[in-house]
XYZ file of N, CA and C in Angstrom:
360
model
N -1.663 32.534 4.647
C -1.842 30.774 3.779
C -2.429 30.854 3.016
N -2.776 30.420 2.214
C -4.034 30.527 1.730
C -5.008 29.585 2.179
N -6.361 29.653 2.528
C -7.080 28.868 2.817
C -7.793 27.625 1.316
N -8.454 26.970 2.175
C -8.990 25.929 1.275
C -9.915 26.729 0.359
N -9.946 25.858 -0.980
C -11.349 26.672 -1.094
C -12.519 25.667 -1.033
N -13.990 26.951 -0.798
C -15.231 26.407 -0.592
C -15.604 25.128 -1.857
N -16.610 24.256 -1.166
C -16.924 22.993 -1.367
C -18.121 23.222 -3.195
N -18.565 24.921 -2.854
C -19.106 25.120 -4.802
C -19.234 26.281 -4.624
N -19.587 26.663 -5.815
C -19.571 28.107 -5.782
C -20.987 28.067 -6.799
N -22.117 28.747 -6.893
C -22.924 29.109 -7.389
C -23.366 29.845 -8.913
N -24.072 28.876 -9.576
C -23.743 29.029 -10.740
C -23.837 30.278 -11.249
N -22.645 30.860 -12.091
C -22.397 32.376 -12.722
C -22.591 33.202 -12.215
N -22.034 33.021 -10.602
C -21.943 34.167 -9.197
C -20.191 34.020 -9.381
N -20.255 35.312 -9.278
C -18.689 35.892 -9.058
C -18.455 36.071 -7.854
N -17.479 35.468 -7.029
C -17.120 35.535 -5.375
C -16.195 36.871 -5.585
N -15.970 36.918 -4.662
C -14.630 38.352 -3.818
C -13.651 38.391 -5.103
N -13.898 39.542 -6.196
C -13.039 39.619 -6.993
C -11.661 39.923 -6.826
N -10.926 40.066 -5.487
C -9.618 40.254 -5.486
C -9.721 38.939 -4.846
N -10.358 37.766 -4.760
C -9.522 36.594 -4.120
C -8.601 35.672 -4.955
N -7.375 35.103 -4.816
C -6.337 35.225 -4.966
C -6.699 33.496 -5.313
N -6.049 32.824 -6.085
C -5.865 31.489 -6.308
C -4.619 31.232 -6.640
N -4.101 30.883 -5.974
C -2.535 30.254 -6.003
C -2.259 28.723 -5.740
N -1.220 28.403 -6.697
C -0.946 27.196 -6.670
C -0.193 26.326 -5.668
N -1.207 25.312 -5.383
C -1.236 24.303 -4.246
C 0.002 24.205 -3.711
N 1.012 23.778 -5.255
C 2.280 22.935 -4.755
C 3.175 24.489 -3.939
N 3.045 25.715 -4.474
C 4.253 26.558 -4.382
C 3.686 27.607 -3.922
N 2.429 28.002 -3.887
C 1.478 29.278 -3.328
C 2.301 30.836 -4.760
N 2.432 30.102 -5.251
C 2.451 31.481 -7.087
C 0.873 31.769 -6.957
N 0.795 32.736 -7.341
C -0.242 33.017 -7.669
C -0.651 33.190 -9.628
N -1.785 32.344 -9.526
C -2.244 31.220 -10.407
C -3.599 32.246 -11.129
N -4.654 32.825 -10.460
C -5.705 33.412 -10.919
C -6.191 34.385 -9.772
N -7.323 35.028 -10.127
C -8.114 35.729 -8.911
C -9.804 35.492 -9.348
N -10.372 36.014 -8.389
C -11.750 35.904 -8.650
C -12.734 36.486 -9.818
N -12.079 37.906 -9.464
C -12.382 38.573 -10.704
C -12.489 37.497 -12.224
N -12.194 36.722 -12.619
C -11.978 36.055 -13.879
C -12.330 34.426 -13.563
N -13.305 34.561 -12.366
C -13.833 33.270 -12.280
C -15.189 33.409 -13.859
N -15.249 32.044 -14.278
C -16.840 32.473 -15.306
C -17.596 31.079 -15.452
N -18.661 31.200 -15.898
C -19.650 29.786 -16.151
C -19.319 29.577 -17.381
N -18.865 27.486 -17.687
C -18.535 27.446 -18.896
C -20.085 26.995 -19.054
N -20.344 26.903 -20.364
C -21.976 26.044 -20.370
C -22.810 25.670 -18.527
N -23.037 27.326 -18.385
C -24.119 26.932 -17.236
C -23.661 26.958 -15.938
N -21.655 26.780 -15.671
C -21.527 26.429 -14.263
C -19.888 26.534 -14.125
N -19.825 27.478 -13.100
C -18.176 27.105 -12.765
C -17.631 26.478 -12.136
N -17.812 25.816 -11.501
C -17.113 24.365 -11.131
C -18.215 23.528 -12.149
N -17.131 22.073 -12.148
C -17.421 21.498 -12.722
C -16.651 20.051 -12.750
N -17.897 18.916 -12.894
C -16.839 17.314 -12.345
C -16.461 16.260 -13.467
N -15.432 15.962 -14.404
C -15.608 15.685 -15.737
C -14.414 14.021 -14.861
N -14.693 13.353 -15.856
C -13.366 12.134 -16.285
C -12.790 11.875 -17.255
N -11.609 11.783 -16.732
C -10.676 10.899 -17.900
C -10.800 10.108 -18.424
N -10.301 9.535 -20.157
C -10.299 8.137 -20.566
C -10.046 6.851 -20.064
N -8.951 7.621 -18.585
C -8.852 6.047 -17.224
C -9.794 6.124 -16.231
N -10.695 6.959 -15.919
C -11.715 7.095 -15.079
C -11.442 8.134 -14.041
N -10.511 8.713 -14.198
C -10.424 9.500 -13.309
C -11.005 11.037 -13.191
N -11.683 11.161 -12.097
C -12.551 11.851 -11.770
C -12.097 13.598 -11.238
N -11.971 14.618 -12.176
C -11.114 16.080 -11.401
C -12.259 16.974 -11.815
N -12.532 17.435 -10.569
C -13.282 19.520 -10.120
C -12.387 19.692 -10.860
N -13.697 21.022 -11.656
C -12.462 21.687 -12.305
C -13.275 23.231 -11.683
N -12.392 24.267 -11.684
C -13.223 25.882 -11.652
C -12.578 26.446 -13.185
N -13.746 27.262 -13.463
C -13.224 28.139 -15.178
C -13.158 29.278 -14.875
N -11.682 29.536 -15.657
C -11.537 31.743 -15.069
C -11.349 31.563 -16.958
N -11.683 32.727 -17.230
C -11.331 33.344 -18.489
C -9.935 34.195 -18.323
N -9.303 34.509 -17.562
C -7.378 34.438 -17.234
C -7.001 33.928 -15.998
N -5.573 33.694 -16.432
C -4.909 33.226 -15.239
C -3.147 33.007 -16.206
N -2.937 34.616 -15.491
C -1.347 34.661 -15.863
C -0.410 34.179 -15.122
N -0.649 33.258 -14.177
C 0.335 32.436 -13.756
C 0.148 30.798 -13.719
N -0.776 30.681 -15.163
C -0.090 29.059 -15.611
C 0.069 29.687 -16.459
N 0.601 28.347 -17.598
C 1.385 28.395 -18.799
C 0.398 27.304 -19.834
N 0.179 27.170 -20.732
C -0.471 26.222 -21.461
C 0.981 25.790 -22.378
N 0.900 24.527 -22.166
C 2.278 23.603 -22.883
C 1.556 22.223 -23.644
N 2.670 22.250 -24.664
C 2.480 21.013 -25.413
C 1.161 21.374 -26.829
N 1.251 20.989 -27.696
C 0.467 20.733 -28.673
C -0.833 20.599 -28.086
N -2.229 21.317 -28.542
C -3.571 21.555 -28.362
C -3.813 20.119 -29.185
N -5.155 19.246 -28.554
C -5.516 18.551 -29.136
C -7.666 18.893 -28.593
N -8.227 18.028 -29.822
C -9.640 18.049 -29.418
C -9.731 16.623 -28.800
N -9.345 16.256 -28.967
C -9.240 14.483 -28.909
C -9.784 14.357 -27.030
N -11.086 14.165 -26.586
C -11.154 13.630 -25.484
C -11.453 14.904 -24.541
N -11.955 16.237 -25.271
C -12.344 17.379 -24.529
C -13.554 17.084 -23.933
N -13.507 18.337 -23.047
C -14.810 18.331 -22.438
C -15.491 19.260 -22.414
N -15.124 20.527 -23.403
C -15.938 21.403 -23.645
C -15.538 21.153 -25.576
N -16.608 21.194 -26.187
C -17.196 20.738 -27.536
C -16.686 22.332 -27.734
N -16.304 22.180 -29.676
C -15.369 23.363 -29.799
C -14.328 23.601 -29.373
N -13.557 23.536 -28.920
C -12.642 24.309 -27.725
C -11.331 22.878 -27.515
N -10.380 23.147 -28.028
C -9.112 21.727 -27.598
C -8.566 22.616 -26.740
N -7.911 21.869 -26.241
C -7.127 21.831 -24.877
C -5.281 21.462 -25.010
N -5.025 22.260 -24.099
C -3.559 21.643 -23.805
C -3.359 21.864 -22.355
N -2.029 21.210 -21.956
C -2.010 21.085 -21.077
C -1.906 22.686 -19.744
N -2.010 23.366 -18.296
C -1.722 24.173 -17.894
C -1.264 23.444 -16.753
N 0.437 24.538 -16.731
C 1.247 24.699 -15.789
C 1.397 25.215 -14.847
N 1.899 25.295 -13.237
C 2.334 26.994 -13.203
C 3.640 27.133 -13.406
N 3.540 28.407 -13.537
C 4.226 29.123 -14.054
C 5.427 29.476 -12.870
N 4.943 28.958 -11.487
C 6.259 28.906 -10.475
C 7.119 27.609 -9.999
N 6.338 26.587 -10.068
C 6.898 25.237 -10.214
C 6.633 24.319 -11.297
N 5.533 24.627 -12.510
C 5.795 23.737 -13.566
C 4.510 22.816 -13.053
N 4.387 22.524 -12.084
C 3.234 21.943 -11.633
C 1.836 21.732 -12.423
N 0.931 20.217 -12.969
C 0.051 20.412 -13.508
C -1.409 21.099 -12.539
N -1.806 22.293 -13.494
C -2.511 22.709 -12.925
C -4.364 22.639 -13.777
N -3.890 21.889 -14.745
C -5.508 22.084 -14.935
C -4.785 22.264 -16.748
N -5.652 22.704 -17.957
C -5.911 22.846 -19.169
C -5.941 24.207 -19.530
N -5.620 24.021 -21.014
C -6.171 25.619 -21.535
C -7.087 25.723 -22.738
N -8.157 25.849 -22.392
C -9.114 25.671 -23.622
C -9.028 26.481 -24.414
N -9.145 26.387 -25.768
C -9.019 27.196 -27.163
C -9.548 26.873 -27.805
N -10.686 27.623 -28.424
C -11.560 27.821 -29.165
C -11.231 29.169 -30.601
N -12.421 28.769 -31.437
C -12.612 29.884 -32.586
C -12.521 31.518 -32.007
N -13.205 31.474 -30.995
C -13.796 33.426 -30.367
C -13.370 33.301 -29.020
N -12.638 32.306 -28.078
C -12.499 32.455 -26.697
C -11.387 31.351 -26.455
N -10.769 31.555 -25.126
C -9.727 30.779 -24.490
C -10.442 31.189 -23.122
N -9.664 29.977 -22.289
C -10.296 29.651 -20.909
C -9.718 29.021 -20.484
N -9.204 28.852 -19.207
C -8.863 27.519 -18.383
C -9.272 27.092 -17.493
N -9.545 25.412 -17.594
C -10.515 24.789 -16.825
C -9.283 24.276 -15.675
N -9.405 24.462 -14.465
C -7.535 24.682 -13.367
C -8.683 23.827 -12.081
N -7.572 22.549 -11.916
C -8.375 21.513 -11.282
C -8.599 21.620 -9.772
N -9.224 22.189 -9.006
C -9.577 22.645 -7.716
C -9.451 22.222 -6.564
N -8.190 20.451 -6.783
C -7.784 20.198 -5.488
C -5.859 21.090 -5.912
N -5.585 21.414 -7.153
C -4.593 22.179 -7.474
C -4.204 23.479 -7.114
N -5.287 23.892 -6.270
C -5.366 25.771 -6.465
C -5.509 25.807 -4.764
N -5.365 26.932 -3.802
C -5.916 26.993 -2.605
C -5.974 28.906 -2.867
N -7.493 28.906 -2.758
C -7.314 30.549 -2.351
C -7.501 31.092 -0.725
N -7.185 32.045 -1.412
C -7.053 33.168 -0.200
C -7.199 34.747 -0.331
N -6.717 35.520 0.210
C -6.443 37.116 -0.004
C -5.161 37.426 -0.294
N -4.943 39.003 -0.587
C -3.386 38.869 -1.042
C -2.705 39.152 0.529
């Protein structure tokens, strides 16, 4: 069974490259520690949406177990220069976060409580 995520990650630090991040709803593998990345200086960020709901987001270069759905928009983007679309679990369809798309890069901002971390 996957373990809970730790409370924080040192900026720019990569934890165990083989750490597995799974969907907290269905345990489908979403991404791995080797794809952790810092965006604007931090791997973990806190944001609020227009309704005032706060999200703790972890950033990843790749998330093969997540699919971007819906049209991309720049409305209320948390990352300047990036459009976003929802990211859902390829296993169960649960909302995991967002897929960010820029001119030269794509990355995922995944909701920390929507993930469970552990090893194979």
